[in-house]
Amino acid sequence: MQFTTKIPIEKFSKPITYDSNILSLGSCFADNMDEKFDYYKFSTVTNPFGIIFNPISLERIVHRIVNQVAFTENAIFFHNEAWHCFEVHSELSHPNKDEFLKQLNSILNDVHSQIRSLTHCIITLGTAWVYRNNALDKIVANCHKVPQNQFTKELLSVAAIQKSIENIVTLVQQINKEVQFICTVSPVRHSKDGFVENNVSKAHLLSAVYTCKASLNIAYFPSYEIVLDELRDYRFYAEDMLHPNAIAIQYIWQRFKETVIDATVYEIMDEVATIQKALAHKPFNPESESHLKFLANLKHKIQLLQNQIPHIQFK
């Protein structure tokens, strides 16, 4: 007897291994998945310019990275005792203008170099609703608590989203033609837009990705559909009833692992998980002989793993 609607997902033709270099861009759900990548010690960079929810802003930041268009004073502004940039998340905002620009351009150069060695690029789209700054006549990635009357809210068309996805792929391929793109739509519900409006937004994103999947060399991972059709219960949501909770994220990761990560590395992932659990262990008596043996054994396991995969490092 089956109690859920299982989403069929074909195994990816270019799966992720420990030799892969991964760049993840997009909504907060990308950060959720990055925690799993980081736990299992894959080589990954996620949202170097912070969370970006809409495809237009993602395209703009990718254009800046690929073409190495440096951030200048024209791209930043001072508000509420800090310097901000409408193209990046507020977590990067800084009280010192020069330090802020230095930080932004350092990240820009680092990510440009990373794209050259990428094997996989994961794009997680969050919303088709955007805010256009009236004075600049530009869609922003983050409003930085600037008064709402300085923005106009708009719904991106399916065609506009499709064009942005196509442009992102084309831009990255200018410097690395071997990248495997994976698109997904965030299952996080944007209730502030309105529940009907959230559904319209997700529909536009899904329609655009569906069209791009057929016309471009990109894969699609159905995280949105897994939450909607396989889980379909509020027990899989956090307290705000909008974000998937830890159980849901773990389940989505399991489906991701089954279809996107090469089965040949599962044994290594299990070994990494064993080490991670051991590192999290809190001894009753840190000076006991048994704990010292435990630490020596753990050190040996880490060394064996690092001999096999040198880039794996544990804190």
mmCIF file of C-alpha atoms in Angstrom:
data_model
loop_
_atom_site.group_PDB
_atom_site.id
_atom_site.type_symbol
_atom_site.label_atom_id
_atom_site.label_comp_id
_atom_site.label_asym_id
_atom_site.label_seq_id
_atom_site.Cartn_x
_atom_site.Cartn_y
_atom_site.Cartn_z
ATOM 1 C CA MET A 1 0.000 0.000 0.000
ATOM 2 C CA GLN A 2 1.350 3.427 -0.963
ATOM 3 C CA PHE A 3 0.454 6.560 0.997
ATOM 4 C CA THR A 4 2.246 9.216 -1.077
ATOM 5 C CA THR A 5 2.470 10.212 -4.720
ATOM 6 C CA LYS A 6 6.079 9.420 -5.599
ATOM 7 C CA ILE A 7 7.619 11.852 -8.073
ATOM 8 C CA PRO A 8 9.544 9.912 -10.728
ATOM 9 C CA ILE A 9 13.012 11.419 -11.260
ATOM 10 C CA GLU A 10 15.398 10.084 -13.865
ATOM 11 C CA LYS A 11 19.023 9.667 -12.827
ATOM 12 C CA PHE A 12 21.131 12.530 -14.166
ATOM 13 C CA SER A 13 23.488 11.789 -17.047
ATOM 14 C CA LYS A 14 26.288 13.868 -15.460
ATOM 15 C CA PRO A 15 26.065 13.070 -11.740
ATOM 16 C CA ILE A 16 27.940 14.854 -8.965
ATOM 17 C CA THR A 17 31.030 13.208 -7.455
ATOM 18 C CA TYR A 18 33.829 14.336 -5.156
ATOM 19 C CA ASP A 19 35.674 15.530 -8.257
ATOM 20 C CA SER A 20 32.830 17.961 -9.012
ATOM 21 C CA ASN A 21 32.968 21.719 -8.462
ATOM 22 C CA ILE A 22 29.517 23.132 -7.756
ATOM 23 C CA LEU A 23 28.136 26.671 -7.838
ATOM 24 C CA SER A 24 24.640 27.167 -6.408
ATOM 25 C CA LEU A 25 22.738 30.407 -6.969
ATOM 26 C CA GLY A 26 19.294 31.605 -6.002
ATOM 27 C CA SER A 27 16.801 31.535 -3.165
ATOM 28 C CA CYS A 28 17.197 30.568 0.489
ATOM 29 C CA PHE A 29 16.424 26.968 -0.462
ATOM 30 C CA ALA A 30 19.815 26.908 -2.218
ATOM 31 C CA ASP A 31 21.366 27.639 1.185
ATOM 32 C CA ASN A 32 19.407 24.724 2.709
ATOM 33 C CA MET A 33 20.884 22.342 0.162
ATOM 34 C CA ASP A 34 24.334 23.884 0.572
ATOM 35 C CA GLU A 35 24.306 22.832 4.231
ATOM 36 C CA LYS A 36 24.047 19.234 3.017
ATOM 37 C CA PHE A 37 26.814 19.673 0.441
ATOM 38 C CA ASP A 38 29.005 21.214 3.128
ATOM 39 C CA TYR A 39 28.213 18.462 5.655
ATOM 40 C CA TYR A 40 29.296 15.780 3.186
ATOM 41 C CA LYS A 41 32.342 17.853 2.127
ATOM 42 C CA PHE A 42 31.608 18.365 -1.551
ATOM 43 C CA SER A 43 33.399 21.258 -3.292
ATOM 44 C CA THR A 44 30.697 23.887 -3.459
ATOM 45 C CA VAL A 45 30.176 27.640 -3.456
ATOM 46 C CA THR A 46 26.675 28.897 -2.698
ATOM 47 C CA ASN A 47 25.247 32.384 -3.145
ATOM 48 C CA PRO A 48 28.552 34.290 -2.923
ATOM 49 C CA PHE A 49 26.555 37.551 -3.203
ATOM 50 C CA GLY A 50 23.856 36.335 -0.818
ATOM 51 C CA ILE A 51 20.346 35.064 -1.463
ATOM 52 C CA ILE A 52 18.830 36.286 -4.735
ATOM 53 C CA PHE A 53 15.213 35.327 -5.326
ATOM 54 C CA ASN A 54 14.357 36.489 -8.837
ATOM 55 C CA PRO A 55 15.831 35.445 -12.217
ATOM 56 C CA ILE A 56 16.443 38.986 -13.533
ATOM 57 C CA SER A 57 18.733 39.797 -10.610
ATOM 58 C CA LEU A 58 20.455 36.437 -10.958
ATOM 59 C CA GLU A 59 21.123 37.167 -14.614
ATOM 60 C CA ARG A 60 22.515 40.622 -13.759
ATOM 61 C CA ILE A 61 24.964 39.312 -11.165
ATOM 62 C CA VAL A 62 26.095 36.468 -13.455
ATOM 63 C CA HIS A 63 26.657 39.011 -16.246
ATOM 64 C CA ARG A 64 28.796 41.092 -13.883
ATOM 65 C CA ILE A 65 30.793 38.024 -12.760
ATOM 66 C CA VAL A 66 31.423 36.583 -16.232
ATOM 67 C CA ASN A 67 32.352 39.919 -17.802
ATOM 68 C CA GLN A 68 34.259 41.059 -14.710
ATOM 69 C CA VAL A 69 32.370 44.328 -14.469
ATOM 70 C CA ALA A 70 33.791 45.780 -11.259
ATOM 71 C CA PHE A 71 31.556 47.347 -8.634
ATOM 72 C CA THR A 72 32.074 51.111 -8.461
ATOM 73 C CA GLU A 73 30.645 53.930 -6.377
ATOM 74 C CA ASN A 74 27.780 54.210 -8.897
ATOM 75 C CA ALA A 75 26.581 50.724 -7.882
ATOM 76 C CA ILE A 76 26.293 51.419 -4.152
ATOM 77 C CA PHE A 77 24.404 53.794 -1.861
ATOM 78 C CA PHE A 78 24.328 54.839 1.809
ATOM 79 C CA HIS A 79 21.212 54.121 3.888
ATOM 80 C CA ASN A 80 20.593 53.502 7.591
ATOM 81 C CA GLU A 81 24.263 53.967 8.515
ATOM 82 C CA ALA A 82 25.579 51.384 6.040
ATOM 83 C CA TRP A 83 26.564 51.022 2.397
ATOM 84 C CA HIS A 84 24.377 48.776 0.258
ATOM 85 C CA CYS A 85 24.121 47.523 -3.307
ATOM 86 C CA PHE A 86 20.780 46.784 -4.976
ATOM 87 C CA GLU A 87 22.380 43.822 -6.795
ATOM 88 C CA VAL A 88 23.367 41.857 -3.684
ATOM 89 C CA HIS A 89 21.913 40.732 -0.368
ATOM 90 C CA SER A 90 21.997 42.947 2.719
ATOM 91 C CA GLU A 91 24.215 40.433 4.558
ATOM 92 C CA LEU A 92 27.101 41.936 2.573
ATOM 93 C CA SER A 93 26.278 45.565 3.466
ATOM 94 C CA HIS A 94 29.096 47.413 5.220
ATOM 95 C CA PRO A 95 29.555 50.658 7.204
ATOM 96 C CA ASN A 96 32.741 51.516 5.303
ATOM 97 C CA LYS A 97 32.396 52.392 1.603
ATOM 98 C CA ASP A 98 35.908 51.451 0.531
ATOM 99 C CA GLU A 99 35.848 48.161 2.418
ATOM 100 C CA PHE A 100 32.437 47.368 0.929
ATOM 101 C CA LEU A 101 33.634 47.889 -2.653
ATOM 102 C CA LYS A 102 36.813 45.932 -1.948
ATOM 103 C CA GLN A 103 34.751 43.045 -0.562
ATOM 104 C CA LEU A 104 32.330 42.995 -3.511
ATOM 105 C CA ASN A 105 35.107 43.034 -6.115
ATOM 106 C CA SER A 106 37.092 40.384 -4.287
ATOM 107 C CA ILE A 107 34.075 38.061 -4.372
ATOM 108 C CA LEU A 108 33.514 38.948 -8.033
ATOM 109 C CA ASN A 109 37.066 37.936 -8.997
ATOM 110 C CA ASP A 110 36.947 34.748 -6.919
ATOM 111 C CA VAL A 111 33.686 33.543 -8.470
ATOM 112 C CA HIS A 112 34.894 34.371 -11.991
ATOM 113 C CA SER A 113 37.888 32.093 -11.389
ATOM 114 C CA GLN A 114 35.685 29.388 -9.880
ATOM 115 C CA ILE A 115 33.414 29.322 -12.939
ATOM 116 C CA ARG A 116 36.364 28.265 -15.073
ATOM 117 C CA SER A 117 36.618 24.981 -13.160
ATOM 118 C CA LEU A 118 32.899 24.405 -12.566
ATOM 119 C CA THR A 119 31.296 21.071 -13.378
ATOM 120 C CA HIS A 120 27.775 21.859 -12.117
ATOM 121 C CA CYS A 121 25.721 25.050 -11.687
ATOM 122 C CA ILE A 122 22.518 24.775 -9.656
ATOM 123 C CA ILE A 123 19.977 27.578 -10.112
ATOM 124 C CA THR A 124 17.124 27.791 -7.601
ATOM 125 C CA LEU A 125 14.386 30.240 -8.579
ATOM 126 C CA GLY A 126 12.319 31.684 -5.735
ATOM 127 C CA THR A 127 9.809 34.154 -7.154
ATOM 128 C CA ALA A 128 8.596 35.883 -10.299
ATOM 129 C CA TRP A 129 7.574 38.955 -8.283
ATOM 130 C CA VAL A 130 10.159 41.725 -8.466
ATOM 131 C CA TYR A 131 10.664 45.269 -7.224
ATOM 132 C CA ARG A 132 11.761 47.984 -9.644
ATOM 133 C CA ASN A 133 13.548 50.997 -8.203
ATOM 134 C CA ASN A 134 11.695 53.967 -9.689
ATOM 135 C CA ALA A 135 14.644 56.369 -9.772
ATOM 136 C CA LEU A 136 17.028 53.880 -11.402
ATOM 137 C CA ASP A 137 14.338 52.091 -13.442
ATOM 138 C CA LYS A 138 16.008 48.790 -12.512
ATOM 139 C CA ILE A 139 14.787 45.589 -10.885
ATOM 140 C CA VAL A 140 16.613 45.044 -7.578
ATOM 141 C CA ALA A 141 17.758 41.883 -5.827
ATOM 142 C CA ASN A 142 17.135 43.397 -2.391
ATOM 143 C CA CYS A 143 15.366 46.585 -1.253
ATOM 144 C CA HIS A 144 17.579 47.039 1.855
ATOM 145 C CA LYS A 145 14.649 48.539 3.807
ATOM 146 C CA VAL A 146 14.532 51.570 1.528
ATOM 147 C CA PRO A 147 10.977 53.077 1.724
ATOM 148 C CA GLN A 148 8.474 51.061 -0.299
ATOM 149 C CA ASN A 149 7.210 54.103 -2.198
ATOM 150 C CA GLN A 150 10.538 54.152 -4.079
ATOM 151 C CA PHE A 151 9.705 50.850 -5.787
ATOM 152 C CA THR A 152 7.087 49.426 -8.128
ATOM 153 C CA LYS A 153 6.132 45.790 -7.719
ATOM 154 C CA GLU A 154 5.903 43.751 -10.943
ATOM 155 C CA LEU A 155 5.229 40.171 -12.018
ATOM 156 C CA LEU A 156 7.756 38.824 -14.518
ATOM 157 C CA SER A 157 6.294 37.178 -17.595
ATOM 158 C CA VAL A 158 7.140 33.590 -18.494
ATOM 159 C CA ALA A 159 9.021 34.907 -21.547
ATOM 160 C CA ALA A 160 11.137 37.280 -19.421
ATOM 161 C CA ILE A 161 12.071 34.504 -16.990
ATOM 162 C CA GLN A 162 12.880 32.164 -19.859
ATOM 163 C CA LYS A 163 15.129 34.796 -21.419
ATOM 164 C CA SER A 164 16.998 35.316 -18.143
ATOM 165 C CA ILE A 165 17.637 31.581 -17.744
ATOM 166 C CA GLU A 166 18.871 31.372 -21.337
ATOM 167 C CA ASN A 167 21.160 34.364 -20.775
ATOM 168 C CA ILE A 168 22.617 32.875 -17.580
ATOM 169 C CA VAL A 169 23.452 29.640 -19.401
ATOM 170 C CA THR A 170 24.948 31.515 -22.366
ATOM 171 C CA LEU A 171 27.035 33.771 -20.119
ATOM 172 C CA VAL A 172 28.554 30.935 -18.101
ATOM 173 C CA GLN A 173 29.255 28.935 -21.256
ATOM 174 C CA GLN A 174 31.322 31.849 -22.576
ATOM 175 C CA ILE A 175 34.085 30.830 -20.169
ATOM 176 C CA ASN A 176 33.143 27.183 -19.444
ATOM 177 C CA LYS A 177 31.209 25.130 -21.982
ATOM 178 C CA GLU A 178 31.331 21.939 -19.904
ATOM 179 C CA VAL A 179 29.069 23.083 -17.046
ATOM 180 C CA GLN A 180 26.007 20.933 -16.341
ATOM 181 C CA PHE A 181 23.104 23.215 -15.352
ATOM 182 C CA ILE A 182 20.491 22.042 -12.872
ATOM 183 C CA CYS A 183 17.381 24.172 -12.363
ATOM 184 C CA THR A 184 14.900 23.871 -9.539
ATOM 185 C CA VAL A 185 12.019 25.966 -8.175
ATOM 186 C CA SER A 186 12.066 26.712 -4.460
ATOM 187 C CA PRO A 187 9.253 25.062 -2.461
ATOM 188 C CA VAL A 188 9.245 28.020 -0.030
ATOM 189 C CA ARG A 189 5.884 29.827 -0.157
ATOM 190 C CA HIS A 190 6.086 33.618 -0.484
ATOM 191 C CA SER A 191 2.982 34.496 1.542
ATOM 192 C CA LYS A 192 3.800 38.227 1.660
ATOM 193 C CA ASP A 193 2.955 38.390 -2.035
ATOM 194 C CA GLY A 194 -0.418 36.750 -1.316
ATOM 195 C CA PHE A 195 -1.237 33.057 -1.625
ATOM 196 C CA VAL A 196 -2.872 33.333 -5.042
ATOM 197 C CA GLU A 197 -0.036 35.583 -6.178
ATOM 198 C CA ASN A 198 2.522 33.072 -4.877
ATOM 199 C CA ASN A 199 0.929 30.317 -6.946
ATOM 200 C CA VAL A 200 0.917 32.514 -10.057
ATOM 201 C CA SER A 201 4.588 33.312 -9.427
ATOM 202 C CA LYS A 202 5.558 29.647 -9.097
ATOM 203 C CA ALA A 203 3.544 28.817 -12.226
ATOM 204 C CA HIS A 204 5.497 31.400 -14.231
ATOM 205 C CA LEU A 205 8.811 30.031 -12.948
ATOM 206 C CA LEU A 206 7.822 26.428 -13.672
ATOM 207 C CA SER A 207 6.594 27.247 -17.163
ATOM 208 C CA ALA A 208 9.825 29.076 -18.023
ATOM 209 C CA VAL A 209 12.062 26.323 -16.658
ATOM 210 C CA TYR A 210 10.010 23.665 -18.461
ATOM 211 C CA THR A 211 10.524 25.442 -21.779
ATOM 212 C CA CYS A 212 14.248 25.969 -21.136
ATOM 213 C CA LYS A 213 14.717 22.326 -20.177
ATOM 214 C CA ALA A 214 13.549 21.309 -23.639
ATOM 215 C CA SER A 215 15.576 23.915 -25.542
ATOM 216 C CA LEU A 216 18.814 24.031 -23.513
ATOM 217 C CA ASN A 217 21.166 21.457 -22.074
ATOM 218 C CA ILE A 218 19.835 21.821 -18.529
ATOM 219 C CA ALA A 219 18.424 19.312 -16.071
ATOM 220 C CA TYR A 220 15.486 19.856 -13.739
ATOM 221 C CA PHE A 221 15.245 18.684 -10.141
ATOM 222 C CA PRO A 222 11.640 18.797 -8.841
ATOM 223 C CA SER A 223 12.107 20.064 -5.269
ATOM 224 C CA TYR A 224 8.886 22.095 -5.554
ATOM 225 C CA GLU A 225 6.902 19.067 -6.721
ATOM 226 C CA ILE A 226 8.387 16.814 -4.023
ATOM 227 C CA VAL A 227 7.073 19.096 -1.278
ATOM 228 C CA LEU A 228 3.738 19.681 -3.012
ATOM 229 C CA ASP A 229 2.976 16.105 -4.055
ATOM 230 C CA GLU A 230 5.104 13.680 -2.061
ATOM 231 C CA LEU A 231 5.084 15.369 1.335
ATOM 232 C CA ARG A 232 1.859 17.416 1.093
ATOM 233 C CA ASP A 233 1.348 17.881 4.826
ATOM 234 C CA TYR A 234 1.931 20.745 7.265
ATOM 235 C CA ARG A 235 4.027 18.466 9.486
ATOM 236 C CA PHE A 236 6.770 18.935 6.882
ATOM 237 C CA TYR A 237 6.771 22.724 7.307
ATOM 238 C CA ALA A 238 8.590 24.917 9.818
ATOM 239 C CA GLU A 239 6.669 26.892 12.433
ATOM 240 C CA ASP A 240 5.930 29.673 9.945
ATOM 241 C CA MET A 241 4.085 27.106 7.756
ATOM 242 C CA LEU A 242 5.966 28.508 4.738
ATOM 243 C CA HIS A 243 9.448 26.962 4.769
ATOM 244 C CA PRO A 244 10.132 23.211 4.573
ATOM 245 C CA ASN A 245 11.347 21.955 7.950
ATOM 246 C CA ALA A 246 14.448 19.863 8.666
ATOM 247 C CA ILE A 247 12.637 16.583 7.943
ATOM 248 C CA ALA A 248 11.448 17.848 4.555
ATOM 249 C CA ILE A 249 14.888 19.188 3.643
ATOM 250 C CA GLN A 250 16.447 15.861 4.614
ATOM 251 C CA TYR A 251 13.914 14.009 2.448
ATOM 252 C CA ILE A 252 14.527 16.304 -0.539
ATOM 253 C CA TRP A 253 18.270 15.794 -0.071
ATOM 254 C CA GLN A 254 17.726 12.023 -0.086
ATOM 255 C CA ARG A 255 15.851 12.242 -3.414
ATOM 256 C CA PHE A 256 18.594 14.554 -4.720
ATOM 257 C CA LYS A 257 21.257 12.079 -3.649
ATOM 258 C CA GLU A 258 19.464 9.174 -5.339
ATOM 259 C CA THR A 259 19.217 10.936 -8.682
ATOM 260 C CA VAL A 260 21.933 13.607 -8.916
ATOM 261 C CA ILE A 261 24.869 12.199 -6.898
ATOM 262 C CA ASP A 262 26.840 9.292 -8.332
ATOM 263 C CA ALA A 263 26.267 6.043 -6.413
ATOM 264 C CA THR A 264 30.002 5.359 -6.499
ATOM 265 C CA VAL A 265 30.576 8.014 -3.808
ATOM 266 C CA TYR A 266 27.874 6.868 -1.361
ATOM 267 C CA GLU A 267 30.436 4.903 0.653
ATOM 268 C CA ILE A 268 32.609 8.004 0.999
ATOM 269 C CA MET A 269 29.568 10.049 2.032
ATOM 270 C CA ASP A 270 28.821 7.475 4.750
ATOM 271 C CA GLU A 271 32.408 7.715 5.991
ATOM 272 C CA VAL A 272 32.205 11.529 6.051
ATOM 273 C CA ALA A 273 28.936 11.320 8.015
ATOM 274 C CA THR A 274 30.552 8.940 10.527
ATOM 275 C CA ILE A 275 33.416 11.393 11.060
ATOM 276 C CA GLN A 276 31.028 14.353 11.360
ATOM 277 C CA LYS A 277 29.015 12.556 14.053
ATOM 278 C CA ALA A 278 32.216 11.680 15.904
ATOM 279 C CA LEU A 279 33.419 15.298 15.768
ATOM 280 C CA ALA A 280 30.088 16.400 17.258
ATOM 281 C CA HIS A 281 30.455 13.940 20.148
ATOM 282 C CA LYS A 282 30.805 15.573 23.573
ATOM 283 C CA PRO A 283 32.770 13.363 25.987
ATOM 284 C CA PHE A 284 31.835 12.963 29.643
ATOM 285 C CA ASN A 285 35.555 12.893 30.548
ATOM 286 C CA PRO A 286 37.824 14.462 27.875
ATOM 287 C CA GLU A 287 40.981 13.194 29.631
ATOM 288 C CA SER A 288 39.907 9.557 29.930
ATOM 289 C CA GLU A 289 41.931 6.837 28.224
ATOM 290 C CA SER A 290 38.905 5.680 26.237
ATOM 291 C CA HIS A 291 38.304 9.175 24.855
ATOM 292 C CA LEU A 292 41.968 9.606 23.898
ATOM 293 C CA LYS A 293 41.773 6.310 21.988
ATOM 294 C CA PHE A 294 38.561 7.557 20.377
ATOM 295 C CA LEU A 295 40.356 10.735 19.217
ATOM 296 C CA ALA A 296 43.344 8.796 17.881
ATOM 297 C CA ASN A 297 41.040 6.492 15.912
ATOM 298 C CA LEU A 298 39.121 9.488 14.582
ATOM 299 C CA LYS A 299 42.340 11.213 13.507
ATOM 300 C CA HIS A 300 43.353 8.046 11.664
ATOM 301 C CA LYS A 301 39.998 7.871 9.839
ATOM 302 C CA ILE A 302 40.296 11.523 8.763
ATOM 303 C CA GLN A 303 43.835 10.976 7.504
ATOM 304 C CA LEU A 304 42.811 7.935 5.448
ATOM 305 C CA LEU A 305 39.959 9.898 3.887
ATOM 306 C CA GLN A 306 42.158 12.907 3.131
ATOM 307 C CA ASN A 307 44.743 10.638 1.498
ATOM 308 C CA GLN A 308 41.970 9.530 -0.834
ATOM 309 C CA ILE A 309 40.374 12.986 -1.351
ATOM 310 C CA PRO A 310 42.820 15.773 -0.341
ATOM 311 C CA HIS A 311 40.326 18.664 -0.614
ATOM 312 C CA ILE A 312 38.179 17.261 2.222
ATOM 313 C CA GLN A 313 38.865 19.219 5.391
ATOM 314 C CA PHE A 314 37.187 18.988 8.802
ATOM 315 C CA LYS A 315 36.973 21.742 11.391
#
